Tab-separated table of C-alpha atoms and ligand atoms in Angstrom:
chain	number	residue	atom	x	y	z
A	1	UNK	CA	0.000	0.000	0.000
A	2	UNK	CA	1.085	3.590	-0.553
A	3	UNK	CA	2.225	5.629	2.440
A	4	UNK	CA	0.772	8.926	1.161
A	5	UNK	CA	-2.257	10.215	-0.742
A	6	UNK	CA	-0.221	12.425	-3.123
A	7	UNK	CA	2.430	11.703	-5.759
A	8	UNK	CA	4.834	14.614	-5.369
A	9	UNK	CA	8.133	12.958	-6.261
A	10	UNK	CA	9.985	9.664	-6.566
A	11	UNK	CA	12.340	10.773	-3.801
A	12	UNK	CA	9.530	10.136	-1.266
A	13	UNK	CA	8.655	6.624	-2.514
A	14	UNK	CA	10.011	3.251	-1.414
A	15	UNK	CA	11.083	0.613	-3.961
A	16	UNK	CA	7.959	-1.370	-2.925
A	17	UNK	CA	5.677	1.577	-3.728
A	18	UNK	CA	7.354	2.027	-7.119
A	19	UNK	CA	6.911	-1.688	-7.875
A	20	UNK	CA	3.243	-1.513	-6.821
A	21	UNK	CA	2.680	1.177	-9.477
A	22	UNK	CA	4.633	-0.792	-12.120
A	23	UNK	CA	2.792	-4.063	-11.468
A	24	UNK	CA	-0.595	-2.345	-11.606
A	25	UNK	CA	0.439	-0.544	-14.804
A	26	UNK	CA	1.034	-3.960	-16.334
A	27	UNK	CA	-2.573	-4.974	-15.526
A	28	UNK	CA	-3.914	-1.682	-16.894
A	29	UNK	CA	-1.866	-2.170	-20.077
A	30	UNK	CA	-3.633	-5.516	-20.586
A	31	UNK	CA	-6.988	-3.733	-20.209
A	32	UNK	CA	-5.929	-1.141	-22.799
A	33	UNK	CA	-5.430	-3.943	-25.350
A	34	UNK	CA	-9.096	-5.000	-25.083
A	35	UNK	CA	-11.827	-3.841	-27.473
A	36	UNK	CA	-13.489	-2.003	-24.590
A	37	UNK	CA	-10.648	-0.106	-22.912
A	38	UNK	CA	-12.667	1.547	-20.173
A	39	UNK	CA	-13.103	0.295	-16.584
A	40	UNK	CA	-15.444	1.698	-13.908
A	41	UNK	CA	-12.729	1.814	-11.216
A	42	UNK	CA	-13.003	5.568	-10.520
A	43	UNK	CA	-16.589	6.200	-11.678
A	44	UNK	CA	-18.026	9.300	-10.003
A	45	UNK	CA	-14.613	10.862	-9.359
A	46	UNK	CA	-13.443	14.155	-10.878
A	47	UNK	CA	-9.903	14.778	-12.104
A	48	UNK	CA	-8.617	18.282	-12.902
A	49	UNK	CA	-5.572	18.933	-15.084
A	50	UNK	CA	-3.983	22.224	-13.917
A	51	UNK	CA	-1.156	22.853	-16.404
A	52	UNK	CA	0.750	26.136	-16.198
A	53	UNK	CA	3.439	24.994	-18.674
A	54	UNK	CA	3.019	23.513	-22.163
A	55	UNK	CA	2.583	19.749	-22.492
A	56	UNK	CA	1.569	17.264	-25.147
A	57	UNK	CA	2.288	13.807	-23.712
A	58	UNK	CA	1.662	14.289	-19.984
A	59	UNK	CA	-1.543	16.332	-20.171
A	60	UNK	CA	-3.096	14.229	-22.918
A	61	UNK	CA	-2.237	10.912	-21.305
A	62	UNK	CA	-3.504	12.014	-17.878
A	63	UNK	CA	-6.777	13.064	-19.539
A	64	UNK	CA	-7.113	9.801	-21.435
A	65	UNK	CA	-6.056	7.731	-18.406
A	66	UNK	CA	-8.716	9.460	-16.285
A	67	UNK	CA	-11.337	8.797	-18.986
A	68	UNK	CA	-10.309	5.136	-19.210
A	69	UNK	CA	-10.944	4.931	-15.432
A	70	UNK	CA	-14.427	6.461	-16.008
A	71	UNK	CA	-13.801	9.750	-14.168
A	72	UNK	CA	-15.024	13.188	-15.222
A	73	UNK	CA	-12.067	15.281	-16.420
A	74	UNK	CA	-11.612	19.033	-16.546
A	75	UNK	CA	-8.695	20.558	-18.426
A	76	UNK	CA	-8.009	23.928	-16.807
A	77	UNK	CA	-6.668	26.528	-19.228
A	78	UNK	CA	-4.510	29.045	-17.342
A	79	UNK	CA	-4.476	31.682	-20.133
A	80	UNK	CA	-8.296	31.930	-20.098
A	81	UNK	CA	-8.730	31.664	-16.314
A	82	UNK	CA	-9.103	34.224	-13.516
A	83	UNK	CA	-5.349	33.860	-12.920
A	84	UNK	CA	-5.183	36.682	-15.481
A	85	UNK	CA	-7.316	38.846	-13.139
A	86	UNK	CA	-4.817	38.297	-10.325
A	87	UNK	CA	-6.248	35.217	-8.580
A	88	UNK	CA	-3.516	33.306	-6.802
A	89	UNK	CA	-2.513	29.749	-7.645
A	90	UNK	CA	-3.688	28.532	-4.234
A	91	UNK	CA	-7.086	30.273	-4.555
A	92	UNK	CA	-7.414	28.723	-8.015
A	93	UNK	CA	-6.693	25.244	-6.627
A	94	UNK	CA	-9.065	25.769	-3.673
A	95	UNK	CA	-11.765	26.839	-6.140
A	96	UNK	CA	-11.248	23.687	-8.191
A	97	UNK	CA	-11.420	21.622	-4.989
A	98	UNK	CA	-14.652	23.390	-3.955
A	99	UNK	CA	-16.154	22.397	-7.319
A	100	UNK	CA	-15.693	18.752	-6.305
A	101	UNK	CA	-12.306	17.663	-7.670
A	102	UNK	CA	-10.911	14.427	-6.227
A	103	UNK	CA	-7.487	14.522	-7.909
A	104	UNK	CA	-5.588	17.622	-9.044
A	105	UNK	CA	-2.741	17.140	-11.513
A	106	UNK	CA	-0.390	20.108	-11.553
A	107	UNK	CA	2.466	21.184	-13.834
A	108	UNK	CA	4.232	24.427	-12.986
A	109	UNK	CA	7.507	26.160	-13.823
A	110	UNK	CA	8.312	26.686	-10.124
A	111	UNK	CA	9.840	23.800	-8.166
A	112	UNK	CA	7.797	22.910	-5.082
A	113	UNK	CA	4.356	24.108	-6.257
A	114	UNK	CA	2.722	20.622	-5.972
A	115	UNK	CA	4.205	20.239	-2.463
A	116	UNK	CA	2.797	23.622	-1.426
A	117	UNK	CA	-0.670	22.756	-2.774
A	118	UNK	CA	-0.645	19.376	-1.037
A	119	UNK	CA	-0.332	21.133	2.330
A	120	UNK	CA	-3.514	23.166	1.750
A	121	UNK	CA	-5.798	20.778	-0.162
A	122	UNK	CA	-7.824	17.736	0.909
A	123	UNK	CA	-7.699	16.236	-2.613
A	124	UNK	CA	-4.863	14.090	-3.957
A	125	UNK	CA	-2.174	16.104	-5.761
A	126	UNK	CA	-0.100	14.595	-8.575
A	127	UNK	CA	3.069	16.339	-9.706
A	128	UNK	CA	3.119	16.455	-13.521
A	129	UNK	CA	6.465	18.298	-13.499
A	130	UNK	CA	7.592	21.121	-11.183
A	131	UNK	CA	10.350	23.375	-12.474
A	132	UNK	CA	13.695	21.591	-12.424
A	133	UNK	CA	12.695	19.400	-9.460
A	134	UNK	CA	10.797	16.198	-10.381
A	135	UNK	CA	8.527	14.573	-12.971
A	136	UNK	CA	7.539	11.391	-11.118
A	137	UNK	CA	5.098	9.867	-13.618
A	138	UNK	CA	7.714	10.214	-16.378
A	139	UNK	CA	10.192	8.221	-14.261
A	140	UNK	CA	7.533	5.574	-13.536
A	141	UNK	CA	6.685	5.155	-17.222
A	142	UNK	CA	10.401	5.034	-18.049
A	143	UNK	CA	10.954	2.341	-15.400
A	144	UNK	CA	7.940	0.416	-16.701
A	145	UNK	CA	9.361	0.532	-20.246
A	146	UNK	CA	12.793	-0.626	-19.012
A	147	UNK	CA	11.189	-3.462	-17.026
A	148	UNK	CA	9.274	-4.608	-20.125
A	149	UNK	CA	12.369	-4.501	-22.343
A	150	UNK	CA	15.074	-5.688	-19.933
A	151	UNK	CA	13.123	-7.812	-17.445
A	152	UNK	CA	14.454	-6.076	-14.312
A	153	UNK	CA	16.779	-3.432	-12.914
A	154	UNK	CA	19.462	-5.097	-10.767
A	155	UNK	CA	22.896	-4.243	-12.175
A	156	UNK	CA	21.456	-2.653	-15.319
A	157	UNK	CA	23.744	0.059	-16.764
A	158	UNK	CA	21.675	3.167	-17.478
A	159	UNK	CA	23.229	6.257	-19.088
A	160	UNK	CA	21.319	9.558	-18.800
A	161	UNK	CA	22.675	12.188	-21.177
A	162	UNK	CA	22.449	15.915	-21.677
A	163	UNK	CA	20.951	18.852	-19.816
A	164	UNK	CA	20.975	17.175	-16.405
A	165	UNK	CA	20.925	20.320	-14.279
A	166	UNK	CA	17.645	21.630	-15.718
A	167	UNK	CA	15.982	18.215	-16.023
A	168	UNK	CA	13.222	17.106	-13.645
A	169	UNK	CA	13.070	13.901	-15.719
A	170	UNK	CA	16.716	13.133	-14.913
A	171	UNK	CA	16.238	13.703	-11.182
A	172	UNK	CA	13.138	11.519	-10.911
A	173	UNK	CA	14.838	8.820	-12.982
A	174	UNK	CA	18.002	8.876	-10.854
A	175	UNK	CA	15.925	8.412	-7.661
A	176	UNK	CA	13.760	5.725	-9.263
A	177	UNK	CA	16.460	3.650	-10.961
A	178	UNK	CA	18.812	3.756	-7.961
A	179	UNK	CA	16.011	2.567	-5.638
A	180	UNK	CA	15.322	-0.327	-8.039
A	181	UNK	CA	18.977	-1.452	-8.151
A	182	UNK	CA	20.247	-0.064	-11.482
A	183	UNK	CA	23.671	1.571	-11.958
A	184	UNK	CA	23.196	5.109	-13.233
A	185	UNK	CA	25.766	7.148	-15.147
A	186	UNK	CA	25.283	10.758	-16.176
A	187	UNK	CA	26.951	12.232	-19.263
A	188	UNK	CA	27.104	15.888	-20.269
A	189	UNK	CA	29.148	19.070	-20.380
A	190	UNK	CA	30.327	20.303	-16.981
A	191	UNK	CA	28.076	23.373	-17.357
A	192	UNK	CA	24.989	21.120	-17.474
A	193	UNK	CA	26.290	18.384	-15.160
A	194	UNK	CA	27.723	19.817	-11.936
A	195	UNK	CA	29.825	17.580	-9.687
A	196	UNK	CA	27.216	17.694	-6.881
A	197	UNK	CA	25.202	15.060	-8.793
A	198	UNK	CA	27.781	12.478	-7.660
A	199	UNK	CA	26.254	12.844	-4.175
A	200	UNK	CA	23.238	10.941	-5.578
A	201	UNK	CA	25.397	7.825	-5.999
A	202	UNK	CA	25.929	8.064	-9.758
A	203	UNK	CA	29.047	8.160	-11.948
A	204	UNK	CA	29.577	11.218	-14.144
A	205	UNK	CA	31.282	11.514	-17.526
A	206	UNK	CA	31.964	14.371	-19.908
A	207	UNK	CA	32.890	12.001	-22.762
A	208	UNK	CA	30.060	10.211	-24.599
A	209	UNK	CA	32.376	7.400	-25.714
A	210	UNK	CA	33.476	6.637	-22.122
A	211	UNK	CA	30.033	7.042	-20.584
A	212	UNK	CA	28.229	4.904	-23.165
A	213	UNK	CA	30.634	1.941	-22.864
A	214	UNK	CA	28.519	-1.176	-22.206
A	215	UNK	CA	25.289	0.755	-21.503
A	216	UNK	CA	22.036	-1.277	-21.521
A	217	UNK	CA	19.758	1.764	-21.520
A	218	UNK	CA	20.448	5.184	-23.051
A	219	UNK	CA	18.171	7.976	-21.924
A	220	UNK	CA	18.570	11.201	-23.887
A	221	UNK	CA	17.316	14.491	-22.433
A	222	UNK	CA	15.930	17.559	-24.146
A	223	UNK	CA	18.087	20.668	-24.035
A	224	UNK	CA	15.810	22.918	-21.984
A	225	UNK	CA	16.622	26.173	-23.732
A	226	UNK	CA	13.658	27.871	-22.005
A	227	UNK	CA	15.295	27.329	-18.580
A	228	UNK	CA	18.850	28.198	-19.649
A	229	UNK	CA	20.708	31.465	-19.742
A	230	UNK	CA	23.489	31.923	-22.255
A	231	UNK	CA	26.872	30.202	-22.192
A	232	UNK	CA	26.054	26.604	-21.261
A	233	UNK	CA	27.538	25.496	-24.634
A	234	UNK	CA	28.829	27.403	-27.694
A	235	UNK	CA	26.228	26.415	-30.350
A	236	UNK	CA	23.672	23.646	-30.860
A	237	UNK	CA	25.881	22.241	-33.674
A	238	UNK	CA	28.813	22.085	-31.247
A	239	UNK	CA	26.535	20.467	-28.636
A	240	UNK	CA	25.468	17.735	-31.088
A	241	UNK	CA	29.070	17.084	-32.132
A	242	UNK	CA	30.060	16.465	-28.483
A	243	UNK	CA	26.949	15.112	-26.731
A	244	UNK	CA	24.446	14.250	-29.458
A	245	UNK	CA	23.474	10.602	-30.003
A	246	UNK	CA	24.295	9.365	-33.513
A	247	UNK	CA	24.484	5.798	-34.858
A	248	UNK	CA	28.296	6.054	-34.762
A	249	UNK	CA	28.272	6.916	-31.038
A	250	UNK	CA	25.745	4.182	-30.313
A	251	UNK	CA	28.397	1.555	-31.134
A	252	UNK	CA	30.000	2.098	-27.715
A	253	UNK	CA	26.842	0.802	-25.978
A	254	UNK	CA	25.634	-2.811	-25.916
A	255	UNK	CA	24.133	-3.891	-29.271
A	256	UNK	CA	20.758	-4.469	-27.568
A	257	UNK	CA	20.771	-1.117	-25.744
A	258	UNK	CA	17.403	0.623	-25.796
A	259	UNK	CA	17.162	4.332	-26.687
A	260	UNK	CA	14.783	6.449	-24.613
A	261	UNK	CA	13.756	10.113	-24.713
A	262	UNK	CA	10.972	11.691	-22.629
A	263	UNK	CA	10.053	14.063	-25.490
A	264	UNK	CA	9.646	16.518	-26.946
A	265	UNK	CA	12.822	15.817	-28.964
A	266	UNK	CA	15.110	18.360	-30.569
A	267	UNK	CA	16.102	16.222	-33.560
A	268	UNK	CA	19.634	16.961	-34.742
A	269	UNK	CA	20.517	18.682	-31.438
A	270	UNK	CA	20.467	15.927	-28.784
A	271	UNK	CA	19.563	12.946	-31.000
A	272	UNK	CA	19.801	12.180	-34.718
A	273	UNK	CA	16.639	11.157	-36.558
A	274	UNK	CA	18.111	7.813	-37.622
A	275	UNK	CA	18.658	6.894	-33.930
A	276	UNK	CA	15.306	8.317	-32.767
A	277	UNK	CA	13.459	6.338	-35.442
A	278	UNK	CA	15.812	3.318	-35.459
A	279	UNK	CA	15.369	-0.280	-34.299
A	280	UNK	CA	16.676	0.297	-30.754
A	281	UNK	CA	14.375	3.253	-30.051
A	282	UNK	CA	11.499	2.747	-27.585
A	283	UNK	CA	10.487	6.416	-27.558
A	284	UNK	CA	6.920	5.904	-28.778
A	285	UNK	CA	6.492	2.869	-26.492
A	286	UNK	CA	7.323	5.205	-23.588
A	287	UNK	CA	4.393	7.382	-24.677
A	288	UNK	CA	2.060	4.378	-24.922
A	289	UNK	CA	3.144	3.127	-21.487
A	290	UNK	CA	2.459	6.552	-19.961
A	291	UNK	CA	-1.262	5.862	-20.244
A	292	UNK	CA	-1.206	2.603	-18.240
A	293	UNK	CA	1.184	4.061	-15.658
A	294	UNK	CA	-0.984	7.133	-15.096
A	295	UNK	CA	-4.068	4.923	-14.728
A	296	UNK	CA	-2.176	2.966	-12.050
A	297	UNK	CA	-1.140	6.149	-10.229
A	298	UNK	CA	-4.682	7.575	-10.084
A	299	UNK	CA	-6.141	4.190	-9.145
A	300	UNK	CA	-3.809	3.714	-6.165
A	301	UNK	CA	-4.064	7.311	-4.926
A	302	UNK	CA	-7.840	7.013	-4.964
A	303	UNK	CA	-7.600	3.732	-3.052
A	304	UNK	CA	-5.398	5.462	-0.460
A	305	UNK	CA	-7.954	8.249	-0.027
A	306	UNK	CA	-10.605	5.713	0.928
A	307	UNK	CA	-8.656	4.582	4.013
B	1	CP	N1	7.720	14.115	-21.324
B	1	CP	C1	6.914	15.163	-21.161
B	1	CP	O1	6.722	15.654	-20.040
B	1	CP	O2	6.359	15.637	-22.329
B	1	CP	P1	5.292	16.799	-22.403
B	1	CP	O3	6.000	18.086	-22.011
B	1	CP	O4	4.806	16.820	-23.834
B	1	CP	O5	4.189	16.505	-21.427
């Protein structure tokens, strides 16, 4: 059983809680293969998507996952809301709660916003990405995809590459994969991969060739230009020549290494199209798995609320 009624980050979860989500996601994935993909598990509940940053995958899959669980779903649009008249984020969330929401899913550019809301709301809060802090459902769907492809985590060599410092995906994945027994290496320029990351129990590399040696899983990250100032690297061409994933670079990894990317991709900047679309890529499977994983997350948080 889960210890809390929110999903704010992977850092707070035990390995058993992570595995509970992954095992349930497997059952939900089986349901999603049926002709009738909908189950009445959360009938009568209301889920609200509160997204204050752009999203394609996360917002859409939370909406579809909620619909597959038979909930009512509201997609809150910040640009057309009373936020523009000066209403605070907390008053907005309290208003949504007063309308009868059971689960609020929040994405925000400031780290810690879901944690703040969870202290003031009675509903379950799910972090759909907070600033540079965490993106827990992305890490769960990544772990689920790795489990499907590799059968487990113990001793698995996972390389996470790119804009580590700005990446909530990287942080959630480091917490998740370490708890599950994988060996995690980080690769990137020193400007985007500060030494303090070693405190998380990972190895760090500035050379792609060294860091990719024998990797089972390669997780590329988007260069988050919207969170960067100037001077992290000279040009995007220079970045690709040093830290981009091409078929030539891929040869350093194991032949059966899987290629992951949380999306959206900057093709030709962090990953070449032939790798992104190649035989080792599981990028679209990650998207598909996001649906089952998010069904599992909402299902278990709702179960926890009943206690
Ligand atoms: N991976 C991810 O968070 O993608 P979106 O920004 O499209 O939701």
